[in-house]
PDB file of C-alpha atoms in Angstrom:
ATOM      1  CA  MET A   1    -162.650  17.203  -1.285  1.00 57.00           C
ATOM      2  CA  LYS A   2    -160.872  18.713  -4.267  1.00 57.00           C
ATOM      3  CA  ARG A   3    -160.036  21.931  -2.303  1.00 60.00           C
ATOM      4  CA  LEU A   4    -158.690  19.771   0.673  1.00 50.00           C
ATOM      5  CA  VAL A   5    -156.472  17.803  -1.788  1.00 47.00           C
ATOM      6  CA  THR A   6    -155.320  21.245  -3.073  1.00 51.00           C
ATOM      7  CA  ILE A   7    -154.719  22.657   0.076  1.00 53.00           C
ATOM      8  CA  VAL A   8    -152.517  19.575   1.363  1.00 43.00           C
ATOM      9  CA  ALA A   9    -150.576  19.483  -1.711  1.00 45.00           C
ATOM     10  CA  ILE A  10    -149.698  23.160  -1.625  1.00 49.00           C
ATOM     11  CA  LEU A  11    -148.834  22.913   2.221  1.00 41.00           C
ATOM     12  CA  THR A  12    -146.582  19.874   1.079  1.00 47.00           C
ATOM     13  CA  THR A  13    -144.932  21.621  -1.702  1.00 46.00           C
ATOM     14  CA  LEU A  14    -144.400  24.598   0.709  1.00 40.00           C
ATOM     15  CA  ALA A  15    -142.987  22.301   3.543  1.00 43.00           C
ATOM     16  CA  PHE A  16    -140.295  20.675   0.807  1.00 47.00           C
ATOM     17  CA  ALA A  17    -139.529  23.954  -0.299  1.00 47.00           C
ATOM     18  CA  ALA A  18    -138.757  25.502   3.294  1.00 46.00           C
ATOM     19  CA  CYS A  19    -136.468  22.334   4.220  1.00 50.00           C
ATOM     20  CA  ARG A  20    -134.529  22.687   0.848  1.00 56.00           C
ATOM     21  CA  ASP A  21    -133.996  26.578   1.583  1.00 65.00           C
ATOM     22  CA  ASN A  22    -132.873  25.583   5.097  1.00 83.00           C
ATOM     23  CA  LYS A  23    -130.654  22.803   4.015  1.00 85.00           C
ATOM     24  CA  GLN A  24    -129.048  25.082   1.376  1.00 90.00           C
ATOM     25  CA  GLN A  25    -128.591  27.573   4.369  1.00 92.00           C
ATOM     26  CA  GLN A  26    -126.758  25.143   6.408  1.00 94.00           C
ATOM     27  CA  ALA A  27    -124.631  23.695   3.397  1.00 94.00           C
ATOM     28  CA  ASN A  28    -123.395  27.537   2.961  1.00 95.00           C
ATOM     29  CA  LEU A  29    -122.669  27.899   6.606  1.00 95.00           C
ATOM     30  CA  MET A  30    -120.539  24.651   6.332  1.00 96.00           C
ATOM     31  CA  LEU A  31    -118.837  26.281   3.170  1.00 96.00           C
ATOM     32  CA  ASP A  32    -118.343  29.582   5.187  1.00 97.00           C
ATOM     33  CA  ARG A  33    -116.834  27.637   7.861  1.00 96.00           C
ATOM     34  CA  ALA A  34    -114.263  25.883   5.727  1.00 96.00           C
ATOM     35  CA  ASN A  35    -113.436  29.221   3.860  1.00 96.00           C
ATOM     36  CA  GLN A  36    -112.569  30.632   7.323  1.00 97.00           C
ATOM     37  CA  LEU A  37    -110.471  27.476   8.222  1.00 96.00           C
ATOM     38  CA  PHE A  38    -108.720  27.806   5.101  1.00 96.00           C
ATOM     39  CA  ALA A  39    -107.810  31.668   5.749  1.00 96.00           C
ATOM     40  CA  GLU A  40    -106.661  30.389   9.135  1.00 97.00           C
ATOM     41  CA  GLN A  41    -104.462  28.039   7.291  1.00 96.00           C
ATOM     42  CA  LYS A  42    -106.102  24.954   9.094  1.00 96.00           C
ATOM     43  CA  TYR A  43    -106.163  23.238   5.745  1.00 96.00           C
ATOM     44  CA  ASP A  44    -106.931  19.636   7.103  1.00 96.00           C
ATOM     45  CA  ARG A  45    -110.064  20.744   8.995  1.00 97.00           C
ATOM     46  CA  ALA A  46    -111.307  22.657   6.139  1.00 97.00           C
ATOM     47  CA  LEU A  47    -111.059  19.599   4.021  1.00 96.00           C
ATOM     48  CA  ILE A  48    -112.938  17.668   6.535  1.00 96.00           C
ATOM     49  CA  VAL A  49    -115.786  20.369   6.610  1.00 96.00           C
ATOM     50  CA  ILE A  50    -115.965  19.855   2.732  1.00 96.00           C
ATOM     51  CA  ASP A  51    -116.007  16.320   2.937  1.00 96.00           C
ATOM     52  CA  SER A  52    -118.920  16.430   5.478  1.00 95.00           C
ATOM     53  CA  LEU A  53    -120.861  19.111   3.481  1.00 95.00           C
ATOM     54  CA  ARG A  54    -120.637  16.717   0.375  1.00 94.00           C
ATOM     55  CA  GLU A  55    -121.853  13.891   2.409  1.00 95.00           C
ATOM     56  CA  VAL A  56    -124.660  15.744   4.652  1.00 94.00           C
ATOM     57  CA  TYR A  57    -126.117  18.020   1.453  1.00 94.00           C
ATOM     58  CA  PRO A  58    -125.707  15.972  -1.785  1.00 93.00           C
ATOM     59  CA  GLY A  59    -128.593  18.157  -3.235  1.00 91.00           C
ATOM     60  CA  ALA A  60    -126.898  21.365  -2.449  1.00 93.00           C
ATOM     61  CA  ILE A  61    -125.184  21.408  -6.097  1.00 92.00           C
ATOM     62  CA  ASP A  62    -124.230  25.017  -6.107  1.00 94.00           C
ATOM     63  CA  THR A  63    -122.676  25.081  -2.670  1.00 95.00           C
ATOM     64  CA  ARG A  64    -120.513  21.672  -3.511  1.00 94.00           C
ATOM     65  CA  LYS A  65    -119.468  23.353  -6.715  1.00 94.00           C
ATOM     66  CA  ARG A  66    -118.267  26.219  -4.605  1.00 96.00           C
ATOM     67  CA  ALA A  67    -116.697  23.783  -2.121  1.00 96.00           C
ATOM     68  CA  LEU A  68    -114.994  21.977  -5.052  1.00 95.00           C
ATOM     69  CA  ARG A  69    -113.117  25.362  -5.958  1.00 96.00           C
ATOM     70  CA  LEU A  70    -111.961  25.888  -2.418  1.00 97.00           C
ATOM     71  CA  GLN A  71    -110.847  22.426  -2.076  1.00 97.00           C
ATOM     72  CA  GLN A  72    -108.591  22.888  -5.047  1.00 97.00           C
ATOM     73  CA  ASP A  73    -107.345  25.998  -3.528  1.00 97.00           C
ATOM     74  CA  ILE A  74    -106.648  24.230  -0.418  1.00 97.00           C
ATOM     75  CA  GLU A  75    -104.602  21.403  -2.146  1.00 97.00           C
ATOM     76  CA  LEU A  76    -102.940  24.087  -4.495  1.00 97.00           C
ATOM     77  CA  LYS A  77    -101.594  25.979  -1.437  1.00 97.00           C
ATOM     78  CA  ARG A  78    -100.546  22.956   0.539  1.00 97.00           C
ATOM     79  CA  SER A  79     -98.697  21.681  -2.190  1.00 97.00           C
ATOM     80  CA  GLN A  80     -97.260  25.121  -2.913  1.00 98.00           C
ATOM     81  CA  GLU A  81     -96.000  25.120   0.591  1.00 97.00           C
ATOM     82  CA  GLU A  82     -94.508  21.574   0.714  1.00 98.00           C
ATOM     83  CA  LEU A  83     -92.780  22.559  -2.743  1.00 98.00           C
ATOM     84  CA  ALA A  84     -90.866  25.569  -1.076  1.00 98.00           C
ATOM     85  CA  VAL A  85     -89.747  23.106   1.716  1.00 98.00           C
ATOM     86  CA  VAL A  86     -88.547  20.342  -0.613  1.00 98.00           C
ATOM     87  CA  ASP A  87     -87.002  22.827  -2.871  1.00 98.00           C
ATOM     88  CA  SER A  88     -84.915  24.089  -0.262  1.00 98.00           C
ATOM     89  CA  ALA A  89     -84.150  20.613   1.271  1.00 98.00           C
ATOM     90  CA  LEU A  90     -83.304  19.702  -2.289  1.00 98.00           C
ATOM     91  CA  GLU A  91     -80.577  22.434  -3.052  1.00 98.00           C
ATOM     92  CA  ALA A  92     -79.219  21.902   0.642  1.00 98.00           C
ATOM     93  CA  VAL A  93     -78.885  17.736  -0.585  1.00 98.00           C
ATOM     94  CA  LYS A  94     -77.612  18.925  -4.124  1.00 98.00           C
ATOM     95  CA  HIS A  95     -74.814  20.846  -2.462  1.00 98.00           C
ATOM     96  CA  ASP A  96     -73.984  18.314  -0.161  1.00 98.00           C
ATOM     97  CA  TYR A  97     -73.734  15.712  -2.540  1.00 98.00           C
ATOM     98  CA  GLU A  98     -71.363  17.707  -4.908  1.00 98.00           C
ATOM     99  CA  TYR A  99     -69.046  18.327  -2.033  1.00 97.00           C
ATOM    100  CA  GLN A 100     -69.111  14.920  -1.143  1.00 97.00           C
ATOM    101  CA  ARG A 101     -68.816  13.692  -4.634  1.00 97.00           C
ATOM    102  CA  GLN A 102     -65.763  16.160  -5.209  1.00 97.00           C
ATOM    103  CA  LYS A 103     -64.061  14.985  -1.877  1.00 96.00           C
ATOM    104  CA  VAL A 104     -64.619  11.181  -2.946  1.00 96.00           C
ATOM    105  CA  GLU A 105     -63.264  11.659  -6.341  1.00 96.00           C
ATOM    106  CA  LYS A 106     -60.063  13.513  -5.021  1.00 96.00           C
ATOM    107  CA  ASP A 107     -59.843  10.620  -2.116  1.00 95.00           C
ATOM    108  CA  LYS A 108     -59.848   7.902  -5.364  1.00 93.00           C
ATOM    109  CA  GLN A 109     -57.399   9.459  -7.168  1.00 95.00           C
ATOM    110  CA  GLN A 110     -54.865   9.435  -3.922  1.00 94.00           C
ATOM    111  CA  LEU A 111     -56.158   5.679  -3.151  1.00 91.00           C
ATOM    112  CA  ARG A 112     -57.503   7.104  -0.003  1.00 93.00           C
ATOM    113  CA  ALA A 113     -61.276   6.598  -0.294  1.00 91.00           C
ATOM    114  CA  THR A 114     -62.920   4.743   2.499  1.00 95.00           C
ATOM    115  CA  ALA A 115     -66.019   2.460   2.325  1.00 95.00           C
ATOM    116  CA  ASP A 116     -67.591   5.094   4.788  1.00 96.00           C
ATOM    117  CA  GLU A 117     -67.063   7.889   2.416  1.00 96.00           C
ATOM    118  CA  LEU A 118     -68.507   5.796  -0.677  1.00 96.00           C
ATOM    119  CA  THR A 119     -71.521   4.563   1.413  1.00 97.00           C
ATOM    120  CA  MET A 120     -72.210   8.222   2.593  1.00 97.00           C
ATOM    121  CA  LEU A 121     -71.972   9.686  -0.927  1.00 97.00           C
ATOM    122  CA  THR A 122     -74.347   6.649  -1.983  1.00 97.00           C
ATOM    123  CA  LYS A 123     -76.676   7.622   0.681  1.00 98.00           C
ATOM    124  CA  THR A 124     -76.723  11.396  -0.280  1.00 98.00           C
ATOM    125  CA  ARG A 125     -77.352  10.380  -3.759  1.00 98.00           C
ATOM    126  CA  VAL A 126     -80.378   8.414  -2.914  1.00 98.00           C
ATOM    127  CA  ARG A 127     -81.765  11.255  -0.693  1.00 98.00           C
ATOM    128  CA  ARG A 128     -81.081  13.789  -3.574  1.00 98.00           C
ATOM    129  CA  ASP A 129     -82.834  11.725  -6.144  1.00 98.00           C
ATOM    130  CA  SER A 130     -85.802  11.169  -3.903  1.00 98.00           C
ATOM    131  CA  LEU A 131     -86.206  14.769  -3.078  1.00 98.00           C
ATOM    132  CA  GLN A 132     -85.972  15.540  -6.851  1.00 98.00           C
ATOM    133  CA  THR A 133     -88.656  13.007  -7.369  1.00 98.00           C
ATOM    134  CA  ARG A 134     -90.926  14.657  -4.774  1.00 98.00           C
ATOM    135  CA  PHE A 135     -90.130  18.115  -6.125  1.00 98.00           C
ATOM    136  CA  ASP A 136     -91.221  16.793  -9.869  1.00 98.00           C
ATOM    137  CA  VAL A 137     -94.401  15.030  -8.348  1.00 98.00           C
ATOM    138  CA  LEU A 138     -95.386  18.361  -6.727  1.00 98.00           C
ATOM    139  CA  CYS A 139     -94.619  20.453  -9.862  1.00 98.00           C
ATOM    140  CA  ALA A 140     -97.011  18.175 -11.654  1.00 98.00           C
ATOM    141  CA  LYS A 141     -99.660  18.168  -8.819  1.00 98.00           C
ATOM    142  CA  ILE A 142     -99.754  22.002  -9.277  1.00 98.00           C
ATOM    143  CA  ARG A 143     -99.877  22.130 -13.006  1.00 98.00           C
ATOM    144  CA  TYR A 144    -102.627  19.828 -12.889  1.00 97.00           C
ATOM    145  CA  ILE A 145    -104.594  21.798 -10.135  1.00 96.00           C
ATOM    146  CA  HIS A 146    -104.188  25.036 -12.310  1.00 96.00           C
ATOM    147  CA  LYS A 147    -105.426  22.993 -15.294  1.00 96.00           C
ATOM    148  CA  LYS A 148    -108.353  21.796 -13.621  1.00 93.00           C
ATOM    149  CA  GLN A 149    -109.185  25.099 -12.140  1.00 92.00           C
ATOM    150  CA  LYS A 150    -109.304  26.621 -15.340  1.00 92.00           C
ATOM    151  CA  GLU A 151    -111.762  24.076 -16.522  1.00 89.00           C
ATOM    152  CA  LEU A 152    -114.442  25.238 -13.688  1.00 75.00           C
TER     153      LEU A 152
END
């Protein structure tokens, strides 16, 4: 009887170990897929795979840690790409605003400034300020991601 209990206990332990190894392999495959999507610049899909990995395999701690690093890399890359676009737009709007401001100032001095000119200048300033705020937020996000990456 004791032998039977011992055999059952050993078989149960082996079955659990096999399941755990299989789950770890499947989690690693999901992480490999997320890495592949990241390399293909399919950031949203890679993040979906990482979220699925976290949900389906909560016990795959090492794989989840590597997935967190990948998630940070994805967010960093997305933020850097968005920052480049925002920076270009901001520079263009700053140039446009400065041109309009000088023209409006000149027209004011000659008492020829129109309501449309003033409205356009205000709208351009609002757009410039909005882009500047977005630029500052993205810079802060990138600094934060770098800080978190150093902690891992």
